[in-house]
CSV table of C-alpha atoms in Angstrom, one decimal:
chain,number,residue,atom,x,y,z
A,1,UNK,CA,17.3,-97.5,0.1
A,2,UNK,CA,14.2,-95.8,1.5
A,3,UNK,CA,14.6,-92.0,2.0
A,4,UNK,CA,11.4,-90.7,4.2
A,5,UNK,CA,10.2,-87.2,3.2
A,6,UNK,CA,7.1,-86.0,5.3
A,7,UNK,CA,4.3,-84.2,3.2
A,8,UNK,CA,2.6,-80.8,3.6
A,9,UNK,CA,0.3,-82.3,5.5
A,10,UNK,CA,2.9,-83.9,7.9
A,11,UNK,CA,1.4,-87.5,7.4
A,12,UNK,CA,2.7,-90.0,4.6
A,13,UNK,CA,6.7,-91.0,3.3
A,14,UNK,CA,7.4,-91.1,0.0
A,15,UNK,CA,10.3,-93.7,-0.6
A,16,UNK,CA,13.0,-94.7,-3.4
A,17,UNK,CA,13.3,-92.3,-6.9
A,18,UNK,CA,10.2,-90.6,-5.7
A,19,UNK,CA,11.4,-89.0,-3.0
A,20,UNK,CA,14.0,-86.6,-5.2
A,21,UNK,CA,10.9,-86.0,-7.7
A,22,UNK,CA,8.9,-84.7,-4.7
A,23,UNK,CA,11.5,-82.6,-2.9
A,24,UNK,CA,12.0,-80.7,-6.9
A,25,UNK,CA,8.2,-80.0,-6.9
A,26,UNK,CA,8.8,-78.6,-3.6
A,27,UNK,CA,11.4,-76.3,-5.0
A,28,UNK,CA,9.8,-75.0,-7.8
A,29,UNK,CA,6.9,-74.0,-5.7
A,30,UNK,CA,9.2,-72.2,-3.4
A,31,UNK,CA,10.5,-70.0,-6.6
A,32,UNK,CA,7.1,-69.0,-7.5
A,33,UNK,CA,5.9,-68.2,-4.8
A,34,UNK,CA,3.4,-71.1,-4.0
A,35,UNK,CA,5.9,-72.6,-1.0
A,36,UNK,CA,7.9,-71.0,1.6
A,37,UNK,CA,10.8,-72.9,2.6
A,38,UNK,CA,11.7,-73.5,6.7
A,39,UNK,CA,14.8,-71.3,5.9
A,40,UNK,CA,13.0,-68.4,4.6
A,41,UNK,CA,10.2,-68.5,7.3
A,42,UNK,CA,12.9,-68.5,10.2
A,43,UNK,CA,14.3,-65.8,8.4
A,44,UNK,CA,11.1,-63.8,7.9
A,45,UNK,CA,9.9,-64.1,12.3
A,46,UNK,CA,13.7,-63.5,13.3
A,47,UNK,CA,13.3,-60.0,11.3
A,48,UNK,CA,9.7,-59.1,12.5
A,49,UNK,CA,11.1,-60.0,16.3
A,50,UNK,CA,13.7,-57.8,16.2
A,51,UNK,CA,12.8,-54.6,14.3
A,52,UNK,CA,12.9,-51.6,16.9
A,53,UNK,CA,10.5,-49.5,18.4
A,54,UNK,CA,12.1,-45.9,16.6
A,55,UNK,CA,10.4,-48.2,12.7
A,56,UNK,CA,7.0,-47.8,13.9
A,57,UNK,CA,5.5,-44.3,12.1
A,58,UNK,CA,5.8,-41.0,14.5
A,59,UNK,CA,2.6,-39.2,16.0
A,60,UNK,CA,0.8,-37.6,13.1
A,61,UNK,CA,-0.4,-34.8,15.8
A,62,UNK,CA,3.1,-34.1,17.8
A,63,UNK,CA,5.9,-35.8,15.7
A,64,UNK,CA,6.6,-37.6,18.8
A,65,UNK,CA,7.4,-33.9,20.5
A,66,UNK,CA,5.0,-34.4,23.1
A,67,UNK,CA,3.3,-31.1,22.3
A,68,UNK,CA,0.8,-30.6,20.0
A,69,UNK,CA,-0.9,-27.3,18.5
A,70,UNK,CA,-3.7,-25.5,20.1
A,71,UNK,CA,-6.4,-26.0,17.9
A,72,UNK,CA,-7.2,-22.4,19.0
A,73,UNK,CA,-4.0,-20.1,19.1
A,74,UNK,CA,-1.5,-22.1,17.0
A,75,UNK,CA,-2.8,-20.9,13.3
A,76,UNK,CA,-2.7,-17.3,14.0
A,77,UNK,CA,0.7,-17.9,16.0
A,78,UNK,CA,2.8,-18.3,12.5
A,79,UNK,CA,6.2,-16.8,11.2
A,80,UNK,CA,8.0,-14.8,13.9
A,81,UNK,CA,5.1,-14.0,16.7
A,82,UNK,CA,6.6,-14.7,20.5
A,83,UNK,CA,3.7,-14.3,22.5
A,84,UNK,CA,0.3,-12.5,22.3
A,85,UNK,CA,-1.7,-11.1,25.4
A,86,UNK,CA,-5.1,-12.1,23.7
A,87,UNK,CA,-3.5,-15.7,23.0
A,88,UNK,CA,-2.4,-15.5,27.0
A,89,UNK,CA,-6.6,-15.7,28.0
A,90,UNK,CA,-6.6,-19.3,26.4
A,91,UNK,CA,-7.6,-21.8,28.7
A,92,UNK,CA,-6.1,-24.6,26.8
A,93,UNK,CA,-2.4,-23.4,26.1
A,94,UNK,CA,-2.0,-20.1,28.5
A,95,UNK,CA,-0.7,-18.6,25.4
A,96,UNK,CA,1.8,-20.9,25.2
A,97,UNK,CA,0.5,-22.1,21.5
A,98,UNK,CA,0.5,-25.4,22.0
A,99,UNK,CA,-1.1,-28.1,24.4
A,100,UNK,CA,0.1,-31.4,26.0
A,101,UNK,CA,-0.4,-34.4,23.2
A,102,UNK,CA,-2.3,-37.5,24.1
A,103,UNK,CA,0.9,-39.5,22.5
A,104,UNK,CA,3.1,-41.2,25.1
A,105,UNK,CA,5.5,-38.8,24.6
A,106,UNK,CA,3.7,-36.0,26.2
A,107,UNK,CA,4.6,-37.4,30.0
A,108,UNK,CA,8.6,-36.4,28.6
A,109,UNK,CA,7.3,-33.0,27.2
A,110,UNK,CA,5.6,-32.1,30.3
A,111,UNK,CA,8.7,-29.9,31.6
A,112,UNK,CA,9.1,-28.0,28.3
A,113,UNK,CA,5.2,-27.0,28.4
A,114,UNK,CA,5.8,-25.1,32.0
A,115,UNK,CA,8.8,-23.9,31.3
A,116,UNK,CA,7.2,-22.2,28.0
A,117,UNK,CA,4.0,-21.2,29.8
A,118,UNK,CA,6.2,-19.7,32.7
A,119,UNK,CA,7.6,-17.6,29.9
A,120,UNK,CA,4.3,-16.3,29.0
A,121,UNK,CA,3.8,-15.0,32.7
A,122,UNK,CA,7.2,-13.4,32.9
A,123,UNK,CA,6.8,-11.8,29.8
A,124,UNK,CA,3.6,-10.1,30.6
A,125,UNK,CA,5.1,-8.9,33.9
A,126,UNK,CA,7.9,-7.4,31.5
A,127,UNK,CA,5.9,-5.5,29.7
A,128,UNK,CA,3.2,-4.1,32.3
A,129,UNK,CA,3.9,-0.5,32.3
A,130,UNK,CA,3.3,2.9,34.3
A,131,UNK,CA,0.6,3.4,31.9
A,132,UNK,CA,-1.6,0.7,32.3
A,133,UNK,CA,-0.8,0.7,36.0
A,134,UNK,CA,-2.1,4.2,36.5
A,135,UNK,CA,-5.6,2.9,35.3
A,136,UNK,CA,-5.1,3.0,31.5
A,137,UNK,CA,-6.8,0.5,29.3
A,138,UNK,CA,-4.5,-2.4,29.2
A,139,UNK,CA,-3.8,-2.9,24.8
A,140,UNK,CA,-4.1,-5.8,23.3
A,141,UNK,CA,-0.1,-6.8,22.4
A,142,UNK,CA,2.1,-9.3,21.0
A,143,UNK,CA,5.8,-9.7,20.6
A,144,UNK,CA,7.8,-10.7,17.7
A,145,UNK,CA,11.8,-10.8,17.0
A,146,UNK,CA,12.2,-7.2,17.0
A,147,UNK,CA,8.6,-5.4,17.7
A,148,UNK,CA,6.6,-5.1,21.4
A,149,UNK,CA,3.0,-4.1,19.0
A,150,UNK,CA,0.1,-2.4,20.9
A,151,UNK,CA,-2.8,-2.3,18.8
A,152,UNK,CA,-5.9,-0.8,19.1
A,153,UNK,CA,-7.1,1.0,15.8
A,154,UNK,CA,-10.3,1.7,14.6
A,155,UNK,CA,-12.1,-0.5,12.3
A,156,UNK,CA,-9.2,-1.0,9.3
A,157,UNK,CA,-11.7,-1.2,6.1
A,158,UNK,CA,-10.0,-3.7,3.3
A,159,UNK,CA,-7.7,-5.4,5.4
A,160,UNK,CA,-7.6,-9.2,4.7
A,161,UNK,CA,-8.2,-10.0,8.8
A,162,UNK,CA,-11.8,-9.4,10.0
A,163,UNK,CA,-11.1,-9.3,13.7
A,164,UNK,CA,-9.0,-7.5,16.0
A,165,UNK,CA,-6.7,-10.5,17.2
A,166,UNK,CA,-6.3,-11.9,13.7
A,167,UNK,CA,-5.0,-8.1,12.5
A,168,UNK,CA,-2.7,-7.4,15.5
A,169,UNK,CA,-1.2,-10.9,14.4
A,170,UNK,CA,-1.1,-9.4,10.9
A,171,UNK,CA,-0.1,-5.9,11.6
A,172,UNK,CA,2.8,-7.7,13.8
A,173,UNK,CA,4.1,-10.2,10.6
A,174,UNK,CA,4.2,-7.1,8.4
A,175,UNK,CA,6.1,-5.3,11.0
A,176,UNK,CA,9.2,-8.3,10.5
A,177,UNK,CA,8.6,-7.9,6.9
A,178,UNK,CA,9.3,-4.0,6.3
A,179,UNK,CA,12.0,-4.3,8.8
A,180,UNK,CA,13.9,-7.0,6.9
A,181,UNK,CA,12.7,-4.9,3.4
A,182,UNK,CA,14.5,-1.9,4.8
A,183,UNK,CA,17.9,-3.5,6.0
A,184,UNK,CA,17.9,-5.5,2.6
A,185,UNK,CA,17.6,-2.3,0.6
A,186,UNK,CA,20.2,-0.1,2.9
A,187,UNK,CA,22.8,-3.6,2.4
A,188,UNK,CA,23.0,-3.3,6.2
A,189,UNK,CA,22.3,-6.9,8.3
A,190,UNK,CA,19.8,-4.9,10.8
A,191,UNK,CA,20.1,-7.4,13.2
A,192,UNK,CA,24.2,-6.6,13.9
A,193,UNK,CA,24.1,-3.2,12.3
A,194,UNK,CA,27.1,-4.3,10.0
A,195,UNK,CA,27.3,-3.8,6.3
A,196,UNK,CA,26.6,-6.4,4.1
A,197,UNK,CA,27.7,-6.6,0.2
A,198,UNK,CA,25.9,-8.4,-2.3
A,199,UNK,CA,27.6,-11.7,-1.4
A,200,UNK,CA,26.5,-11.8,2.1
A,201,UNK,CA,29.6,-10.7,3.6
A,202,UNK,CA,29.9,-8.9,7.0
A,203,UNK,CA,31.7,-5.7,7.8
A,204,UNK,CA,32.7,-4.1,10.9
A,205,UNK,CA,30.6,-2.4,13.7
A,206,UNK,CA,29.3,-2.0,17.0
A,207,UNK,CA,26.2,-3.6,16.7
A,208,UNK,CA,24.7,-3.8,20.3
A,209,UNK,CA,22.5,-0.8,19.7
A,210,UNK,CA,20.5,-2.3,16.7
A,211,UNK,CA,19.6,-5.6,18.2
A,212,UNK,CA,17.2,-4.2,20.8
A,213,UNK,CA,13.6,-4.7,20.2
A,214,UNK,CA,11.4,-1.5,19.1
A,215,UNK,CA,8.0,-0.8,21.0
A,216,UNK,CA,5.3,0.1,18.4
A,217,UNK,CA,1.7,1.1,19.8
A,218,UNK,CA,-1.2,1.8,16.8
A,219,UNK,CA,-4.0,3.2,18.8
A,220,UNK,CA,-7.8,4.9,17.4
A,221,UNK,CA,-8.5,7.3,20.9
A,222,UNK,CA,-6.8,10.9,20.5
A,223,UNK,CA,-6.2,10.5,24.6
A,224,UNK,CA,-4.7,7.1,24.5
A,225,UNK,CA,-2.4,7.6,21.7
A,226,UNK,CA,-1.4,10.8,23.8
A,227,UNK,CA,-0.9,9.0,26.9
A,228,UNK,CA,1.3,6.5,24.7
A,229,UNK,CA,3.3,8.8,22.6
A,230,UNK,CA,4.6,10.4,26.3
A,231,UNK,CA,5.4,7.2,27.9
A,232,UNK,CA,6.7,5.1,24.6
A,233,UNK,CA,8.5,8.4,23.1
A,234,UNK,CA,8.5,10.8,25.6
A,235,UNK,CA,7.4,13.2,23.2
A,236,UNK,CA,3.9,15.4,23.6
A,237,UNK,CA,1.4,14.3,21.1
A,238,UNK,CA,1.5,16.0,17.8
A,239,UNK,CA,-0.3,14.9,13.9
A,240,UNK,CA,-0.4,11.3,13.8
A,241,UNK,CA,2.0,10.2,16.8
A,242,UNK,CA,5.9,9.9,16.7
A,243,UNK,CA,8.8,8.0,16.3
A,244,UNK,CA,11.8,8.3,18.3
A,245,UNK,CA,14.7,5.9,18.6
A,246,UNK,CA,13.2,2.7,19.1
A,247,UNK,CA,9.8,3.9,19.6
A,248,UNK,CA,6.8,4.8,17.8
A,249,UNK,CA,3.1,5.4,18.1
A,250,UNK,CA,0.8,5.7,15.7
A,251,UNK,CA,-2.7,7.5,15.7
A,252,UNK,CA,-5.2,5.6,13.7
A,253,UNK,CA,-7.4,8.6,12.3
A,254,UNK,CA,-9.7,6.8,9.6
A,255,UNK,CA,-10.6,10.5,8.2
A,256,UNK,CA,-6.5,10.6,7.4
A,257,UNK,CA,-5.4,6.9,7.1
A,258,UNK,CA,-8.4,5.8,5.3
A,259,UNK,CA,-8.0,2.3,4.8
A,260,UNK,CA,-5.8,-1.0,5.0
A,261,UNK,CA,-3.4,0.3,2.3
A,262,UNK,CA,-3.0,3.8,3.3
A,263,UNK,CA,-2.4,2.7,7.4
A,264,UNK,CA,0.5,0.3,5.9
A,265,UNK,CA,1.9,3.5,4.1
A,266,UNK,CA,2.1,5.1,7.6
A,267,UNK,CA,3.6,1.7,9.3
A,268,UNK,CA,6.1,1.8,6.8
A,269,UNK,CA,7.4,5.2,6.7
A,270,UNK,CA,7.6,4.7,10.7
A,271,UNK,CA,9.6,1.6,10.5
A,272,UNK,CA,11.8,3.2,8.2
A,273,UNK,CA,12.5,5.5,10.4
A,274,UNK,CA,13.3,3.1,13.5
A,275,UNK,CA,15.4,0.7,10.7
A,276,UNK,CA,17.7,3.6,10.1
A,277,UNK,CA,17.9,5.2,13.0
A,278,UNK,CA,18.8,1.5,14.7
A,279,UNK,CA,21.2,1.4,11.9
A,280,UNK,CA,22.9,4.6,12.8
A,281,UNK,CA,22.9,4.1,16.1
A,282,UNK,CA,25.5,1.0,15.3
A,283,UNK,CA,27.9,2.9,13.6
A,284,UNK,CA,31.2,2.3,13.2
A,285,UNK,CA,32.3,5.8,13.9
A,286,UNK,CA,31.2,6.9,18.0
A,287,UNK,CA,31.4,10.1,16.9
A,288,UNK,CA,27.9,12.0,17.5
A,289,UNK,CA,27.4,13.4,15.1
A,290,UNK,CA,27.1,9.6,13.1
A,291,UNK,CA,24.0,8.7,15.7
A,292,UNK,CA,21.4,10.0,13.7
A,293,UNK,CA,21.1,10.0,9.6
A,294,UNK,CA,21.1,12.9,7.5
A,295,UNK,CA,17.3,14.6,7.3
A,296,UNK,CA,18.1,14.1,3.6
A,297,UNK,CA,18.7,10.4,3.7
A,298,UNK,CA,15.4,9.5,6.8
A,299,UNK,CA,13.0,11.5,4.8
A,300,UNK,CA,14.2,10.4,1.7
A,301,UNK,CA,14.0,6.4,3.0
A,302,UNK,CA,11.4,7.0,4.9
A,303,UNK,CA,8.9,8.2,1.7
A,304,UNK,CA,11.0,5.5,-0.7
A,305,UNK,CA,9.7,2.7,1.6
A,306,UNK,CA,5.9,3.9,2.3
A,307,UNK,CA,5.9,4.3,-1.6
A,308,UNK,CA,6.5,0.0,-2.0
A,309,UNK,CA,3.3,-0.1,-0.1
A,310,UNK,CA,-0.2,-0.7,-1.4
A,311,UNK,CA,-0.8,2.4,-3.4
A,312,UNK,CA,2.2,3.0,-4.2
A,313,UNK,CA,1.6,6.6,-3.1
A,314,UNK,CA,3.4,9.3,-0.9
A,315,UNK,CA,1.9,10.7,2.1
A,316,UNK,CA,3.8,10.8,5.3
A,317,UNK,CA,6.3,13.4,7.0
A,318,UNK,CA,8.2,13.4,10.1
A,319,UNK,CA,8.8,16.8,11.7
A,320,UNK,CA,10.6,16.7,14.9
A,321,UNK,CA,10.2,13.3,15.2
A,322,UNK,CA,6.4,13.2,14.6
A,323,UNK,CA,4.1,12.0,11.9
A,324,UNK,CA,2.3,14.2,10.3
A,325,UNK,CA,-1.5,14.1,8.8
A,326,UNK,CA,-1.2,12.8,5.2
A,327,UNK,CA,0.1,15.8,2.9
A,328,UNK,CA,-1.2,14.7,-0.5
A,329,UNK,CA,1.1,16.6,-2.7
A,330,UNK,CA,1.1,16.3,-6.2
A,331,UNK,CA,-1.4,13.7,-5.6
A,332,UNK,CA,1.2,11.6,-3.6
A,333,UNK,CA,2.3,10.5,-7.0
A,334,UNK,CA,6.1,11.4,-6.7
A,335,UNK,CA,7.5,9.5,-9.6
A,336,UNK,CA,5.3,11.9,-11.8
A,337,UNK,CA,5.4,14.4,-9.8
A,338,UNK,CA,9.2,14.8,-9.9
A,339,UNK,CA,8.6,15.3,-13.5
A,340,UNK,CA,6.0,17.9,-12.9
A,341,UNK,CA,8.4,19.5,-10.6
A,342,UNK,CA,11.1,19.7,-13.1
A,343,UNK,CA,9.0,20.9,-15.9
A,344,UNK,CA,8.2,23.9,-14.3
A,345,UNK,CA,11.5,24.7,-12.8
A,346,UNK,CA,10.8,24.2,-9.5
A,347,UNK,CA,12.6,21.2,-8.4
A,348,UNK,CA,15.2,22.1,-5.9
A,349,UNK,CA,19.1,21.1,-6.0
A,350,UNK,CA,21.0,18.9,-4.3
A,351,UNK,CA,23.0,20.9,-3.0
A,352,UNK,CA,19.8,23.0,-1.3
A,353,UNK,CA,18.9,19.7,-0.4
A,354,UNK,CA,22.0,18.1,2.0
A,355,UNK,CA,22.2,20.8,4.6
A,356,UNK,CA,18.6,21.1,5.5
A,357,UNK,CA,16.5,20.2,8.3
A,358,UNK,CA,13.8,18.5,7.7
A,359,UNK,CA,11.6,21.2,9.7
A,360,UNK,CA,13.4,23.4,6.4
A,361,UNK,CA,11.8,20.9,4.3
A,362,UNK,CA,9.0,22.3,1.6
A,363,UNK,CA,7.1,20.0,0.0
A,364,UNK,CA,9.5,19.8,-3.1
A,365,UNK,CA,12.2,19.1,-1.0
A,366,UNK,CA,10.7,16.0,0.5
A,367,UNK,CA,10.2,14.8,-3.4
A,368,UNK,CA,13.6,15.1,-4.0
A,369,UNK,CA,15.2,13.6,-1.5
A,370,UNK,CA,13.0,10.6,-2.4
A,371,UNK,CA,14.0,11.5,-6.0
A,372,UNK,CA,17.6,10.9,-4.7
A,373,UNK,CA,17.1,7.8,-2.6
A,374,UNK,CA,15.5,6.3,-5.4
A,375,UNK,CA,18.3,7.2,-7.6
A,376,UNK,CA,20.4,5.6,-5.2
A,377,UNK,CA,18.8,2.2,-4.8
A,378,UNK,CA,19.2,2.0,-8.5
A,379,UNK,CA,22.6,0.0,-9.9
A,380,UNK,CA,24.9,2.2,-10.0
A,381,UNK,CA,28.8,2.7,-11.1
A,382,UNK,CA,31.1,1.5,-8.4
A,383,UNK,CA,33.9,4.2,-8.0
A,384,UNK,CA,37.2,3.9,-7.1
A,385,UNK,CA,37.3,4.7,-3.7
A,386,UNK,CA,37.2,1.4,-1.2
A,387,UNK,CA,34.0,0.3,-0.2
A,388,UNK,CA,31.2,-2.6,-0.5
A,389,UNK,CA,31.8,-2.8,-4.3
A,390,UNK,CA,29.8,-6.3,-4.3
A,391,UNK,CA,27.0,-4.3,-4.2
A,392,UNK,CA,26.4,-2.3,-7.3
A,393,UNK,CA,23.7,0.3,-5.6
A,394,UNK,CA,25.0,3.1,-4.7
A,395,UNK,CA,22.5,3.5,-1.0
A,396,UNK,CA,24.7,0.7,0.6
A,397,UNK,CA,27.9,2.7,0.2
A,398,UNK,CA,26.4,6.0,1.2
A,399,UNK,CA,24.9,5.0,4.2
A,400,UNK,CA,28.8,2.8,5.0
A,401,UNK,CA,30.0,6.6,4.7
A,402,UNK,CA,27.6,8.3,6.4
A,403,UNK,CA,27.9,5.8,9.5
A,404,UNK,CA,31.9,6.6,9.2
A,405,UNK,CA,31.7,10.0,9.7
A,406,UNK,CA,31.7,11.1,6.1
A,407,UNK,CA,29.6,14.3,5.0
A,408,UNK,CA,26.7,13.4,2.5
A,409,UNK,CA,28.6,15.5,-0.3
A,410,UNK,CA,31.6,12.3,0.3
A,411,UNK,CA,28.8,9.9,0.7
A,412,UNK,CA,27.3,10.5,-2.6
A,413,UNK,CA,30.6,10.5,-4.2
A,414,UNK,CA,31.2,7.0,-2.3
A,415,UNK,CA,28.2,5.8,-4.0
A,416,UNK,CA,28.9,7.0,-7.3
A,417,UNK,CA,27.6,10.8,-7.6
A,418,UNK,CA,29.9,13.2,-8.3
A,419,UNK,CA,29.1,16.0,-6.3
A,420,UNK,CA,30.1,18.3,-9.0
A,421,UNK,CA,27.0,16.3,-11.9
A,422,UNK,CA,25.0,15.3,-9.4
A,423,UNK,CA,22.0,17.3,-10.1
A,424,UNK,CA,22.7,16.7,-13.9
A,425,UNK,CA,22.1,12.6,-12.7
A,426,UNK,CA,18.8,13.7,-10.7
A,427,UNK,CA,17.5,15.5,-13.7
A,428,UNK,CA,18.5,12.6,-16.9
A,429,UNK,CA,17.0,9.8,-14.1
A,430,UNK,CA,13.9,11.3,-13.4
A,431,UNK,CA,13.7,12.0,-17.4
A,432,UNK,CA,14.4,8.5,-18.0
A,433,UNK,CA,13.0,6.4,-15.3
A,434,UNK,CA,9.5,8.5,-14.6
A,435,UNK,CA,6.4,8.1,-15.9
A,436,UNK,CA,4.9,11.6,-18.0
């Protein structure tokens, strides 16, 4: 019996017992590798024919969004910047941050780019104001989450950013990032003005108030920062600028705020202030006398918050809602200084402390409130009274009492100070924790 087997190269037969030898040649070649069988080949084009489109490797440059970065705007638009005026001049992306790709999928993106570009224009109608209309310079501003910044200091020495733009951008990030320090430390979520405990968990409270975006100008010309400080405040010009609700302006002086550190000191001591305030105007209680924190507590914050700044130092006041030139008491040193204070006898109590104004304030006073504050952001023992007790500092719980209604006498007792050893605490803390 003949059996006909056609060779590799589709010519010859090979008949009788031969034909099985070739056809198990043929096999074994397959196994190594040095044959592909019909099957295997079929299987191999049927594959390559139908894999889909969505296999093939996105746009490096969009992802396949349609929109790619401007190569100008879209590094200095990082972290939580909205939009930028200076960033709105670019021809390529209108300030939008990024430009139509040259992927196919930019004909698909082409609505989205408008519709963000329109949002550019209708936020720099927003914020035109009587100001700038009445033939003021127009500032350089961006927007972030929570901060409308006008910026226009003098020459910042030591700052990381060499040009104007690049250290509104960086001004505006550090903005965010002393905002969220603040809430984090006062165990409030700033966003809802609700308490928070260690755990994350939410309290109760009306939190409409501390949602709404604060306007910031930082300004070098004595006139202009007046001009601001009556329009964003509505305050006269007084020191270094004001802060008022959800407002502040800041008077870059280089003979006072010498430097990159020193003008962070005075951002933060002013965003304190418009953290706390925001977090007061939440509170649970609509009684109001709850609107606006103890002078005790917004000092106290206030100096605790400019002192985690470069530095470390102590510099700032707020009298009647304005900044004040730098005071450098004791140096502006006020972890050692407490001690000096106490050495010589001249540390005042807490109970001095609490009712006072802070236009009552003298110098010692402002140490110890930020004496007490610091106390206070310190682990503490939880008492027994209901509370946040997932949160073993004792600030969280005296700011949930103070927004309640409470007296700062109850609110210290809430966060574990009895009124009656209180200054007995302040004196073994400063003792202990204090440098000599």
């Amino acid at each position: 019996m003949h059996v006909a087997v056609v060779s590799r190269g589709g010519g010859g037969q090979v008949d009788g017992p031969e034909a099985g030898a070739y056809r198990g040649r043929m096999r074994r070649r397959s196994a190594i590798g040095g044959e592909v069988w019909p099957g295997a080949l079929a299987t191999f084009f049927a594959t390559a024919l139908a894999s889909p489109a969505s296999a093939q490797s996105a746009c490096a440059t969009c992802s396949d969004t349609g929109l790619a970065p401007c190569s100008g705007c879209a590094a200095g638009a990082a972290g939580s910047l909205q939009f930028c005026s200076e960033c709105a001049r670019c021809r390529a992306c209108g300030g939008s941050f990024v430009v139509a790709c040259t992927c196919p999928a930019k004909d698909a993106a082409a609505g989205e780019l408008t519709r963000r570009r329109a949002a550019v224009e209708a936020w720099g109608r927003e914020i035109a104001t009587p100001v700038e209309a009445a033939g003021a310079r127009t500032l350089p501003t961006c927007r972030t989450r929570h901060f409308d910044l006008r910026f226009a200091p003098a020459g910042i020495d030591g700052c990381p950013a060499k040009d104007v733009h690049a250290q509104m951008h960086l001004y505006a990030t550090r903005l965010e990032g002393l905002r969220a320090q603040a809430g984090a430390v006062l165990g409030v979520d700033a966003d809802a003005g609700k308490e928070v405990d260690e755990a994350g968990d939410k309290g109760v409270g009306r939190g409409d108030d501390a949602t709404a975006r604060a306007a910031v100008a930082l300004v070098r010309d004595e006139l202009e920062a007046a001009r601001w400080t009556a329009h964003v405040a509505g305050l006269e010009p007084q020191g270094l600028g004001a802060v008022r609700e959800r407002a502040a302006v800041l008077r870059h002086d280089p003979r006072a705020t010498d430097d990159d550190a020193a003008l962070q000191r005075l951002l933060a001591h002013a965003v304190a202030h418009l953290t706390l305030d925001g977090v007061f105007a939440a509170a649970t209680d609509p009684a109001p006398s709850t609107d606006v924190p103890p002078a005790w507590l917004a000092e106290g914050f206030a100096h605790w918050l400019e002192a985690t700044q470069p530095g470390g130092l102590c510099e700032t006041c707020c009298v009647l809602e304005r900044l004040q030139p730098p005071r450098r008491f004791l140096g502006g040193a006020w972890r050692r200084g407490a001690r000096d204070l106490l050495a010589r006898g001249q540390l005042p109590s807490v109970a001095d402390l609490l009712p006072r104004d802070v236009a009552d304030f003298t110098p010692a006073h402002h140490v110890l409130a930020f004496v007490l504050v610091d106390l206070l952001t310190r682990p503490t023992q939880a008492p027994s009274t209901p509370g946040p007790a997932a949160d073993s500092r004792g600030l969280p719980r005296a700011v949930q009492a103070l927004r309640a209604g409470r007296s700062s006498a109850v609110a210290l007792a809430a966060a574990g100070l009895d009124p009656a050893s209180v200054d007995d605490r302040v004196v073994a803390f400063v003792r202990e924790t204090y440098p000599p």
